[in-house]
Coordinates of C-alpha atoms in Angstrom, one line a residue:
X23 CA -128.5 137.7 96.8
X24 CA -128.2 136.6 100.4
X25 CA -125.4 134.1 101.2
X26 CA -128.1 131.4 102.2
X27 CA -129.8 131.9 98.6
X28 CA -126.3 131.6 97.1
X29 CA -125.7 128.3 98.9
X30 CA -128.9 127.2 97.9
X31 CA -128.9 127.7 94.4
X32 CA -125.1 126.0 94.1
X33 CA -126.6 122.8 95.7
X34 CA -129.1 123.1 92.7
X35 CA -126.9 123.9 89.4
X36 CA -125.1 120.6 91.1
X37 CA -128.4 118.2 91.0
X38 CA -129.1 120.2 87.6
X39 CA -125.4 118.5 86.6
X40 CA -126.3 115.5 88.3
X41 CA -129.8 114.8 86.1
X42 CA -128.1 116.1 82.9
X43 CA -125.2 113.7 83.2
X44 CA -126.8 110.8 84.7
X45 CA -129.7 110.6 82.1
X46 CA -126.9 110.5 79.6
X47 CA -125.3 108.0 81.0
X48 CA -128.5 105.7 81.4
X49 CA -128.6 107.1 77.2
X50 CA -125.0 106.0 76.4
X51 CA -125.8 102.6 78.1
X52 CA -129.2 101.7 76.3
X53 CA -127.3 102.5 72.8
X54 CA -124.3 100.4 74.0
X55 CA -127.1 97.7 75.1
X56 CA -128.7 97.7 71.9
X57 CA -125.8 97.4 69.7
X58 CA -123.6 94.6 71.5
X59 CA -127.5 92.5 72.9
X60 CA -129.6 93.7 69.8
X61 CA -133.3 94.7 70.0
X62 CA -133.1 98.2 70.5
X63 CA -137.1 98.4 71.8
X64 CA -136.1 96.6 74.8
X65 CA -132.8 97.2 75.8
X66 CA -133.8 101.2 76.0
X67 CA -137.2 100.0 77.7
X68 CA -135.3 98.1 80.0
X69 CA -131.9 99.9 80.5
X70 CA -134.2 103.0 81.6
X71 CA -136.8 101.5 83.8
X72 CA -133.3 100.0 86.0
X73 CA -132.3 103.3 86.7
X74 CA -135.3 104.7 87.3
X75 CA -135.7 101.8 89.9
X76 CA -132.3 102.6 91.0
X77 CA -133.0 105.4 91.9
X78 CA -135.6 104.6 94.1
X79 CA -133.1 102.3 95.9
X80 CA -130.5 105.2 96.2
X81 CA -133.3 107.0 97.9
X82 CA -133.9 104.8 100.0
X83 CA -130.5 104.3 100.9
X84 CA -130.6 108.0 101.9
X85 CA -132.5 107.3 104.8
X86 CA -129.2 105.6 106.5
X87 CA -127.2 108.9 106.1
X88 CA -127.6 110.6 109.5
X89 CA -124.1 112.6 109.5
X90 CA -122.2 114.8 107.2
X91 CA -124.2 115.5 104.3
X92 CA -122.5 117.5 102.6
X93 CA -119.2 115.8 102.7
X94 CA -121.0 112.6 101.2
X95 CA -122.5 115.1 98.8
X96 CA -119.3 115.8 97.2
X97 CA -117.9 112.4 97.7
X98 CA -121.1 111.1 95.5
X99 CA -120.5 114.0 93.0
X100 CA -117.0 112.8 92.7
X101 CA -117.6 109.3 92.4
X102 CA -120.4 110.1 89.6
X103 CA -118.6 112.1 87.8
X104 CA -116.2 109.6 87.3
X105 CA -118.5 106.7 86.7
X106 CA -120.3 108.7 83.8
X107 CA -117.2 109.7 82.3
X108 CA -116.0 105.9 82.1
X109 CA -119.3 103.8 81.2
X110 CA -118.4 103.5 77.6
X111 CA -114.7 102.6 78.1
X112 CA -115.8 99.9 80.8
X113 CA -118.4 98.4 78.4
X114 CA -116.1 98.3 75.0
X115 CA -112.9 96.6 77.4
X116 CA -115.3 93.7 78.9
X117 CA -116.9 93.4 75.7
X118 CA -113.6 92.3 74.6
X119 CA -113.2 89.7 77.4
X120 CA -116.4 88.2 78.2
X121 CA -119.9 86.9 76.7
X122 CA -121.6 88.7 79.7
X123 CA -121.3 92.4 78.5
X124 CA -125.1 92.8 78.9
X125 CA -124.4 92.0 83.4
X126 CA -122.3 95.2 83.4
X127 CA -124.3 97.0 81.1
X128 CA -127.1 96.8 83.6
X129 CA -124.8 96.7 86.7
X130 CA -123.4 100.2 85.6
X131 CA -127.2 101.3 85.0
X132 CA -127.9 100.2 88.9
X133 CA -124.7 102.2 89.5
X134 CA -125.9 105.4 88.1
X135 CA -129.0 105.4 88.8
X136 CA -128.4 104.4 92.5
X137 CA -125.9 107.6 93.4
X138 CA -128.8 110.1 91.4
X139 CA -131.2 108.3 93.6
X140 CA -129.1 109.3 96.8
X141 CA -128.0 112.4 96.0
X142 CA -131.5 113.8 95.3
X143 CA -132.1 113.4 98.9
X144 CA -128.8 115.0 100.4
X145 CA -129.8 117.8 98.6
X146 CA -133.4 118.4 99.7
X147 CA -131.9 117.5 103.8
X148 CA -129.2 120.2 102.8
X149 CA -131.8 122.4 101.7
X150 CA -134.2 122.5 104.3
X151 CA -131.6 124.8 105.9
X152 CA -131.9 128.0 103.3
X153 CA -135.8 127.0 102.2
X154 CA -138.9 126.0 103.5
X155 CA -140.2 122.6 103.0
X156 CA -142.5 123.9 100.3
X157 CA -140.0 125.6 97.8
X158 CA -137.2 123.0 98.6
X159 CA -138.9 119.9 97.5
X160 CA -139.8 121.7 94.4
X161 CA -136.9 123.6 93.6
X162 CA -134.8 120.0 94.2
X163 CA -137.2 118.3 91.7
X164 CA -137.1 120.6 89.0
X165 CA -133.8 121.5 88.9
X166 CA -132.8 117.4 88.4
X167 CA -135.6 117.2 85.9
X168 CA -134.7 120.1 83.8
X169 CA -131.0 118.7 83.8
X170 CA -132.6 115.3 82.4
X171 CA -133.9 117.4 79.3
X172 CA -130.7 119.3 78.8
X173 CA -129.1 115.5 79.0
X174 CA -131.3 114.1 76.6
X175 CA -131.4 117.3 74.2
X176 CA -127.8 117.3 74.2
X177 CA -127.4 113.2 73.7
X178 CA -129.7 113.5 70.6
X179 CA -128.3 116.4 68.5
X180 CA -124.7 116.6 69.6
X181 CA -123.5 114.1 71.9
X182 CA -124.2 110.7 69.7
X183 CA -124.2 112.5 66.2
X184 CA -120.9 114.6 66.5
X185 CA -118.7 113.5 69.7
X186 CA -119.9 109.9 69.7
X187 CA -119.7 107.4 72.2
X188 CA -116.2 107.7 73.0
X189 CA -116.2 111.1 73.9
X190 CA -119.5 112.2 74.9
X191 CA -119.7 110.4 78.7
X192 CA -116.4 112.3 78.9
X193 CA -117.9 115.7 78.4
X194 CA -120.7 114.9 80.9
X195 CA -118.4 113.9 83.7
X196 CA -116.2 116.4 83.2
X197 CA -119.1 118.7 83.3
X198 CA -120.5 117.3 86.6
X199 CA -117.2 116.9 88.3
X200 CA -116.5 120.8 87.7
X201 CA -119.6 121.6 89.2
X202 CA -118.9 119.4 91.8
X203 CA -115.2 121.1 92.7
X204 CA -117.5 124.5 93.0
X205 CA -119.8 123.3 95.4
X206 CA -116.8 122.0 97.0
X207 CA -115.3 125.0 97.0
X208 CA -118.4 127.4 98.0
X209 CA -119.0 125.4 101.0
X210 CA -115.8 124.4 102.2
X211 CA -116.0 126.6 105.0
X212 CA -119.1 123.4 106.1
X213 CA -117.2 120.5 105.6
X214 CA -115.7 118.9 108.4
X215 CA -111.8 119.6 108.5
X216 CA -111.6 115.6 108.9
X217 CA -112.9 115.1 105.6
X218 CA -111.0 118.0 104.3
X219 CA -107.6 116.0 102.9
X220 CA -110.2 113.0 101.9
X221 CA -111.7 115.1 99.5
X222 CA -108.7 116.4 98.5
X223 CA -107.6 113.2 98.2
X224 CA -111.0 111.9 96.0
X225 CA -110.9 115.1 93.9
X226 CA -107.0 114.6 92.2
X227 CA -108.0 110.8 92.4
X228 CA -110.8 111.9 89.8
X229 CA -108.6 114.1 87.7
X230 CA -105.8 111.9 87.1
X231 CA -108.7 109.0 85.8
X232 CA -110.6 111.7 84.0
X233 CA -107.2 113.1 82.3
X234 CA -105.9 109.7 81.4
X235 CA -109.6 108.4 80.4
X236 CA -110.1 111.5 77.9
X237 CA -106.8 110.5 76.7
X238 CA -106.3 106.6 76.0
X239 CA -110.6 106.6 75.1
X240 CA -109.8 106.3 71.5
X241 CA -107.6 103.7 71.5
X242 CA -109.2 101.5 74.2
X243 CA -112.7 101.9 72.4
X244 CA -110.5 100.5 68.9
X245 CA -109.6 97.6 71.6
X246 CA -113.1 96.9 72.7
X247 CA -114.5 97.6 69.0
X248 CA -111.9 95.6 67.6
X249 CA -112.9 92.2 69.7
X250 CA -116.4 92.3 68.5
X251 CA -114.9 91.3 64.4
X252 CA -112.5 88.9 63.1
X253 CA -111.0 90.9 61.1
X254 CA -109.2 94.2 61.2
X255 CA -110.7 97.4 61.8
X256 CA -110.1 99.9 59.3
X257 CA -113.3 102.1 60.3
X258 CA -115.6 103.0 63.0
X259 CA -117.9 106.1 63.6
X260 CA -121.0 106.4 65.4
X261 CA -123.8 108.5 63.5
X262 CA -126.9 109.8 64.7
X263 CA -128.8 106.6 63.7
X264 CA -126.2 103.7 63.8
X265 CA -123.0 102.6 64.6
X266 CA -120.7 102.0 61.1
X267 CA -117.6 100.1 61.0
X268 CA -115.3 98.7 58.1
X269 CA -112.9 95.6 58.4
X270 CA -110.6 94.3 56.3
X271 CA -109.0 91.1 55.6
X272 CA -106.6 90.7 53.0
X273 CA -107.6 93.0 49.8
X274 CA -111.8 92.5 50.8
X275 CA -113.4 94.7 53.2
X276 CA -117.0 94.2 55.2
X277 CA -119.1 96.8 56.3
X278 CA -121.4 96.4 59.4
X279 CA -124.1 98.2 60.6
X280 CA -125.0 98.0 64.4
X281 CA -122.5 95.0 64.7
X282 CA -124.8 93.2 61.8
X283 CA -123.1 92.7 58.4
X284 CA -124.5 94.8 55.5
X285 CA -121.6 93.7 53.0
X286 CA -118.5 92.3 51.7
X287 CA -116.8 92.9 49.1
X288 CA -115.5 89.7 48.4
X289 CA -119.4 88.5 47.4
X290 CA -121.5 91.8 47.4
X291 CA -122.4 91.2 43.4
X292 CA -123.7 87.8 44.5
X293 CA -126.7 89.9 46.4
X294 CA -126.8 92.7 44.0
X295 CA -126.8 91.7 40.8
X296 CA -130.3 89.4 42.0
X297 CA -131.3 92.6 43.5
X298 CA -131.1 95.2 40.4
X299 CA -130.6 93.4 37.1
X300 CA -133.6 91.0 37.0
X301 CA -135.6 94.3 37.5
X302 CA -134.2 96.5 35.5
X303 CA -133.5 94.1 32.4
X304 CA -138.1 93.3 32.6
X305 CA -138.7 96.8 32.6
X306 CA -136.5 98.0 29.3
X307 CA -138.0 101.6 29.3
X308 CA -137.1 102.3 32.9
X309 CA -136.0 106.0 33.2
X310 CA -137.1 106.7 37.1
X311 CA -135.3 104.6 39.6
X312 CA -136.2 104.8 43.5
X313 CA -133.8 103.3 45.7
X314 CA -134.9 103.2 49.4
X315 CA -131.8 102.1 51.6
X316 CA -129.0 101.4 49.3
X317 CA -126.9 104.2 51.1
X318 CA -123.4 102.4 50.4
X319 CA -124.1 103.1 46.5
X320 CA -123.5 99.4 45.4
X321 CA -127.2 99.3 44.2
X322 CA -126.6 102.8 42.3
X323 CA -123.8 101.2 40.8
X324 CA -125.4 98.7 39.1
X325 CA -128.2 100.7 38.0
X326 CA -126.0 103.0 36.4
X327 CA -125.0 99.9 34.0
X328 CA -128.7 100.9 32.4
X329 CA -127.8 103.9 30.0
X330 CA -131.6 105.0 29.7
X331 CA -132.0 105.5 32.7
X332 CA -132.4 109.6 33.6
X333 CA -132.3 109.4 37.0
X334 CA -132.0 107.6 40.1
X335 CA -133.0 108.5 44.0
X336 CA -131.6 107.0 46.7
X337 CA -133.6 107.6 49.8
X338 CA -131.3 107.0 52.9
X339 CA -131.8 107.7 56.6
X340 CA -128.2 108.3 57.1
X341 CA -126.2 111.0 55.7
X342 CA -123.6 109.6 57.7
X343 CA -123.9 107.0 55.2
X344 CA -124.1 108.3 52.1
X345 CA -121.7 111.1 52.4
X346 CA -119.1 108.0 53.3
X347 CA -120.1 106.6 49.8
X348 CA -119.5 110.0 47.9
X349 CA -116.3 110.2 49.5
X350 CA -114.3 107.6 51.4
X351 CA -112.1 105.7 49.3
X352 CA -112.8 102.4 50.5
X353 CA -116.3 102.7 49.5
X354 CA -115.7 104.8 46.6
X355 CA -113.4 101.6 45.5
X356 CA -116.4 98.9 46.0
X357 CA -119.6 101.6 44.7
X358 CA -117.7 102.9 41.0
X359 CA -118.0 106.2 42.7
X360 CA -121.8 105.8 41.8
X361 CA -123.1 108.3 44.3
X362 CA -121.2 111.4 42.6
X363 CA -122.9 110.3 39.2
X364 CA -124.7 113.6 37.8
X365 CA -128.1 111.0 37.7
X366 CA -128.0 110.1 41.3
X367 CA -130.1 111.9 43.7
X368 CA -129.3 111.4 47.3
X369 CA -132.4 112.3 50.0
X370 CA -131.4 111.6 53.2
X371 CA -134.9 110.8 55.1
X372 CA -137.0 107.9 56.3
X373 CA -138.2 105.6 53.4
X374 CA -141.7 106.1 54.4
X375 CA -142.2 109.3 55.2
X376 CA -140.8 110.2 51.7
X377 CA -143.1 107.6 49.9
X378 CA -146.1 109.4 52.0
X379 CA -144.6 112.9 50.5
X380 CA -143.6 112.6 46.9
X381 CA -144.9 113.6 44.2
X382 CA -142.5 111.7 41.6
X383 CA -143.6 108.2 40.0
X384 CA -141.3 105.6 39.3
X385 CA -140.7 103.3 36.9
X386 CA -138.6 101.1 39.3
X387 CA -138.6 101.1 43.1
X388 CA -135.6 98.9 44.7
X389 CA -136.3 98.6 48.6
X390 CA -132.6 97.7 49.8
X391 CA -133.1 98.2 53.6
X392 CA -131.8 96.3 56.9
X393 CA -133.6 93.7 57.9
X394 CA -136.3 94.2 60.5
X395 CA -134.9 93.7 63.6
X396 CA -136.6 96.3 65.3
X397 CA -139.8 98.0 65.5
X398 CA -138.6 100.8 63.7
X399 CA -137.2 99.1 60.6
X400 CA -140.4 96.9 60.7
X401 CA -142.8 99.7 59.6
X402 CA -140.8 99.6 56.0
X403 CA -141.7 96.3 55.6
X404 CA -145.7 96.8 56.2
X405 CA -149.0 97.1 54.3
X406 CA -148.8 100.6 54.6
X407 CA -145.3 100.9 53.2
X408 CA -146.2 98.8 50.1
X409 CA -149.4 100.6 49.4
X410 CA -147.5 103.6 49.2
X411 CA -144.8 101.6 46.9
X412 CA -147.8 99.9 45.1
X413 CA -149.2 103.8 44.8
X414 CA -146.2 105.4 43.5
X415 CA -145.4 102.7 40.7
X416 CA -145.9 103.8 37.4
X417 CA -148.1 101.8 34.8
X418 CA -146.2 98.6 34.5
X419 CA -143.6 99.6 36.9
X420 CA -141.7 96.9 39.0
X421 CA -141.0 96.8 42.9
X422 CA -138.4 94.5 44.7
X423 CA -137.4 94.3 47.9
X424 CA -134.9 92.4 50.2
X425 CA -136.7 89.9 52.4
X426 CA -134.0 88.5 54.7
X427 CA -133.0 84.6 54.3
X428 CA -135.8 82.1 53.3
X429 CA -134.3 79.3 55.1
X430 CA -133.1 80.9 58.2
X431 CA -135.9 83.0 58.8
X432 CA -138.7 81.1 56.8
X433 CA -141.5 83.0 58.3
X434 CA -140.4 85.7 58.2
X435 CA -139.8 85.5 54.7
X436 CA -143.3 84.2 54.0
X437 CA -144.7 87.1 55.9
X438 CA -143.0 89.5 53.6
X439 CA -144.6 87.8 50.8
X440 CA -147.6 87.9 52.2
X441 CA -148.0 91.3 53.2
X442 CA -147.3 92.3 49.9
X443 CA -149.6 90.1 48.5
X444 CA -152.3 91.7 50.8
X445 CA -152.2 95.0 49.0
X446 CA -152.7 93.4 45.6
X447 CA -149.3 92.8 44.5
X448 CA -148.2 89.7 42.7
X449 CA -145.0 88.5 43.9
X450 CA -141.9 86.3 42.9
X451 CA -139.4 84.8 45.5
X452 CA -136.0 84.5 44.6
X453 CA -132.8 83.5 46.7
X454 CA -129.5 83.3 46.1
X455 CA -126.6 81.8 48.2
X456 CA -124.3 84.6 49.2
X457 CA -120.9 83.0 50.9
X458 CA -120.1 85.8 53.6
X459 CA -123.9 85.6 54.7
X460 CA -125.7 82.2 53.1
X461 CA -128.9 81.5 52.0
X462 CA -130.6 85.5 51.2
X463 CA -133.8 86.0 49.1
X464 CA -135.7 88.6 47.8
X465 CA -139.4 89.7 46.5
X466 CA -140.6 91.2 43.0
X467 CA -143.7 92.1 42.7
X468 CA -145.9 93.7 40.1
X469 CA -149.2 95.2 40.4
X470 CA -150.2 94.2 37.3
X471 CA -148.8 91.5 35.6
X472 CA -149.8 87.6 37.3
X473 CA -147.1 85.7 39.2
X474 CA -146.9 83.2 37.1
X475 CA -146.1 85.4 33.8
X476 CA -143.3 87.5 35.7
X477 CA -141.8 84.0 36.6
X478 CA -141.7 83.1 33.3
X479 CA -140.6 86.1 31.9
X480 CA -137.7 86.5 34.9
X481 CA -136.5 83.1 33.6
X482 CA -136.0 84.1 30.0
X483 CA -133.9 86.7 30.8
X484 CA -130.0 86.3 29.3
X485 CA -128.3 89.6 30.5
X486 CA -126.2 89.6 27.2
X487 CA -126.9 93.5 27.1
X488 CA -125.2 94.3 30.5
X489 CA -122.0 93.7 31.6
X490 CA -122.2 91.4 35.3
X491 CA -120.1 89.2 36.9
X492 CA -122.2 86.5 38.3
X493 CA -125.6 86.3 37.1
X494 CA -126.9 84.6 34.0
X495 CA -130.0 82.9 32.2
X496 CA -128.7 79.6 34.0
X497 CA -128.4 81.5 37.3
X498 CA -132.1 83.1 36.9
X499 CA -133.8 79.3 36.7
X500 CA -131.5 78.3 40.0
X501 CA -132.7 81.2 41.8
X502 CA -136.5 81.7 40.8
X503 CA -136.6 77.8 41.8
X504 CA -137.4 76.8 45.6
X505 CA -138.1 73.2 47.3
X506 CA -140.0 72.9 50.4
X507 CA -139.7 75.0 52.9
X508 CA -137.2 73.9 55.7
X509 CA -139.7 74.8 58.6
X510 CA -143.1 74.5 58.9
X511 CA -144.7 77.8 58.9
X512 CA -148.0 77.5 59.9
X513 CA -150.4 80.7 59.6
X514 CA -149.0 83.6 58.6
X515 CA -149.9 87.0 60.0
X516 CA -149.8 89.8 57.8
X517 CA -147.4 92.7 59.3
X518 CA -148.7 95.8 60.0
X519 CA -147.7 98.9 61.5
X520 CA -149.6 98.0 64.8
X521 CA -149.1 94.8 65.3
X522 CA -145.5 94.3 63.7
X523 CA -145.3 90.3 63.7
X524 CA -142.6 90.1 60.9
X525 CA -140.0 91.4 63.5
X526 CA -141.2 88.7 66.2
X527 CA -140.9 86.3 63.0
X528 CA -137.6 87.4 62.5
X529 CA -136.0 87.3 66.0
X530 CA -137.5 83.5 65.8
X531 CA -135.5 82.5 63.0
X532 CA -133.5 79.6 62.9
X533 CA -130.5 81.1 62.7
X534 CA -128.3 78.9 64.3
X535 CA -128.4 76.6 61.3
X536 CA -126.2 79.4 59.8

């Protein structure tokens, strides 16, 4: 290879670092946005198109560049590298001291997206020295774009699942800035000796900040991580699907999903025991449970309370998830270590996709899932999710599902209800008031037996064959009952997988009554 192909094919393995890092960055920032601004859809919609348009003002800033290329080059690498590595970090620590997280978010986004923009460029001008017009601009172009795949391959199946967020921009910076100190290194015999003890200068700047970054990143995500609850962190792990953290205050712990609260133990049997023993206790001869969500095991738990029951499956997305409930003591504490119970079956794959694929039937089907926030949680709440619910329900089988809060999200709730109600089940509302997270309700719905009958028959029940700590006959009138609704509804789409209104319904909610 002739020296001016080996020049040329440095400057691209360093745009190929450039697109790989810098499209993980943009990655790391649209999670970030999603989980401290919420609505995942539009924070990845949005956080991308930025830096897409960032780039186009980086390359337009090119244009300005008349002298030293290559020495800005490097300088650009260096200044990157370094931004990439410390997105995260910057995000978590003014998350901790300002309301306005989502202006730096975006900010940093520009950032990024502005010095890929410029370097592309420098690159191609560089170039044009070792290639013809022709090869350069493709060569340039495809050696960024194929380092965007490798980004974004690497982001999805080992960056987010296994080094998280904390470490993961590291590992990209690190990456670029070592490509970076070669192309310094190749071509320093082209840089200016001006520039020489600037760059110098720049690159141990970079590995001090890198070195002390990698090593206080732990502890200064804890900080920023730790501002976001009230009480004290006792857990935090980012999984492929969703960020998981426990606090703790006093001897009760909380669990949170994606910032949102899932749990606490100081009132989780106030949702529960709504959730599983009205079911269970009108459909005596249950020996199939399916449990869709319900990956911290608390549902399991209570099931488990039902000696004829043979077997239960607990569908969850997350084996992050589950394998915490089989085996972290704080949840194995709070679940009765349900999860290792010889009848529990743990599948970890999408709610509907398993409905679509099973063969079983079930005698019970428990829907305990997050509420629909986002489009992607919506499609479990649809009329094609409870046909295939309705579809895999034995003869005089029973379905219930969590429906989010009836008086904070009223529409919502009422969309729920009547989405089921479109595929020919007959429903039942039923709330409770649950301290940690007020006012929740659920849905059980049969596809046989009249609303009116299951009401009846939901408050007979006395629970004298079960051991629970809350719920009783009393409790079962209280919660089947319901006055007017606090807001006016109006017409009420039904929620489908095309046209997913319940999550517009939901993000409407008046939550601030709460």
């Amino acid at each position: 290879m002739s020296a001016e192909s080996q020049k040329s094919l440095i400057l691209k393995i360093a745009l190929f670092a450039t697109g790989l890092s810098g499209i993980v960055a943009e990655y790391i920032l649209s999670t970030l946005a999603s989980y401290f601004l919420g609505d995942s859809i539009l924070q990845w919609t949005m956080t991308v198109s930025t830096m897409l348009f960032s780039m186009g003002l980086g390359s337009r800033l090119s244009q300005y560049v008349h002298r030293n290329l290559l020495e800005k080059l490097i300088f650009t690498e260096f200044l990157l590298s370094v931004t990439v590595a410390f997105v995260a970090l910057i995000v978590y620590v003014l998350a901790a001291w300002t309301s306005y997280v989502g202006f730096f978010i975006y900010f940093l986004s520009i950032a990024v997206g502005a010095m890929i923009g410029l370097e592309i460029p420098l690159v191609t001008r560089i170039n044009e020295a070792y290639e013809s017009l022709r090869v350069n601009i493709a060569a340039v172009m495809e050696k960024d774009y194929y380092g965007s795949l490798v980004g974004g391959a690497f982001f999805a199946f080992v960056g987010l699942p296994y080094l998280g967020l904390t470490y993961t921009p590291f590992i990209l910076g690190i990456t670029n800035f070592s490509v970076a100190i070669w192309l310094y290194l190749k071509l320093k015999d082209h840089v200016e000796k001006r520039f020489i003890w600037r760059i110098n200068l720049a690159l141990g700047t970079s590995v001090v900040l890198l070195l002390a970054g990698l090593f206080f990143a732990k502890p200064i995500v804890l900080y920023g991580e730790q501002a976001k609850y009230k009480d004290q962190v006792v857990f935090t792990k980012q999984s492929a699907y969703q960020k998981i953290v426990l606090t703790q205050w006093k001897e009760n712990y909380w669990l949170f999903i994606n910032g949102n609260q899932q749990l606490s133990t100081l009132d989780e049997f106030l949702y529960h025991e709504p959730l599983i023993h009205p079911i269970m206790q009108l459909v005596p001869h249950a020996t199939n449970v399916l449990v869709l969500g319900g990956g911290d095991g608390c549902a399991a738990r209570e099931i488990l309370k039902y000696p004829q029951v043979e077997k239960i499956t607990v569908v969850d997305l997350d084996p992050m998830m589950t394998d915490l409930a089989k085996e972290n003591p704080i949840f194995l504490g709070f679940n009765g270590n349900s999860m290792n119970n010889p009848k529990v079956k743990i599948i970890n794959q999408d709610g509907f996709q398993f409905l679509e694929q099973t063969q079983d039937f079930f005698d019970v089907i428990i829907v305990d899932l997050p509420d629909p926030k986002t489009v992607e949680i919506n499609k479990l709440y649809t009329n094609s999710f409870y046909e295939l619910t309705k579809r895999q329900l034995r003869p005089n089988g029973l379905l219930i599902t969590q429906a989010g809060s009836p008086y904070y999200a009223t529409q919502a709730f009422r969309c729920v209800e009547r989405t089921m109600q479109s595929v020919g089940l007959n429903t039942v509302p039923m709330h409770n008031q649950i301290l940690t997270m007020g006012q929740w309700g659920w849905l059980l719905a049969s596809k046989e037996t009249d609303s009116e009958t299951l009401r009846k028959r939901l408050q007979r029940l006395d629970f004298e064959n079960v051991r629970t700590r809350w719920i009783t006959k009393e409790a079962m009138m209280m919660i089947t009952s319901f006055g007017k609704d606090l807001k006016e509804v109006g017409e009420i789409e039904i929620n489908t997988i095309h046209n997913p209104v319940l999550q517009r319904y939901y993000l409407k909610g008046n939550w601030d009554l709460f």
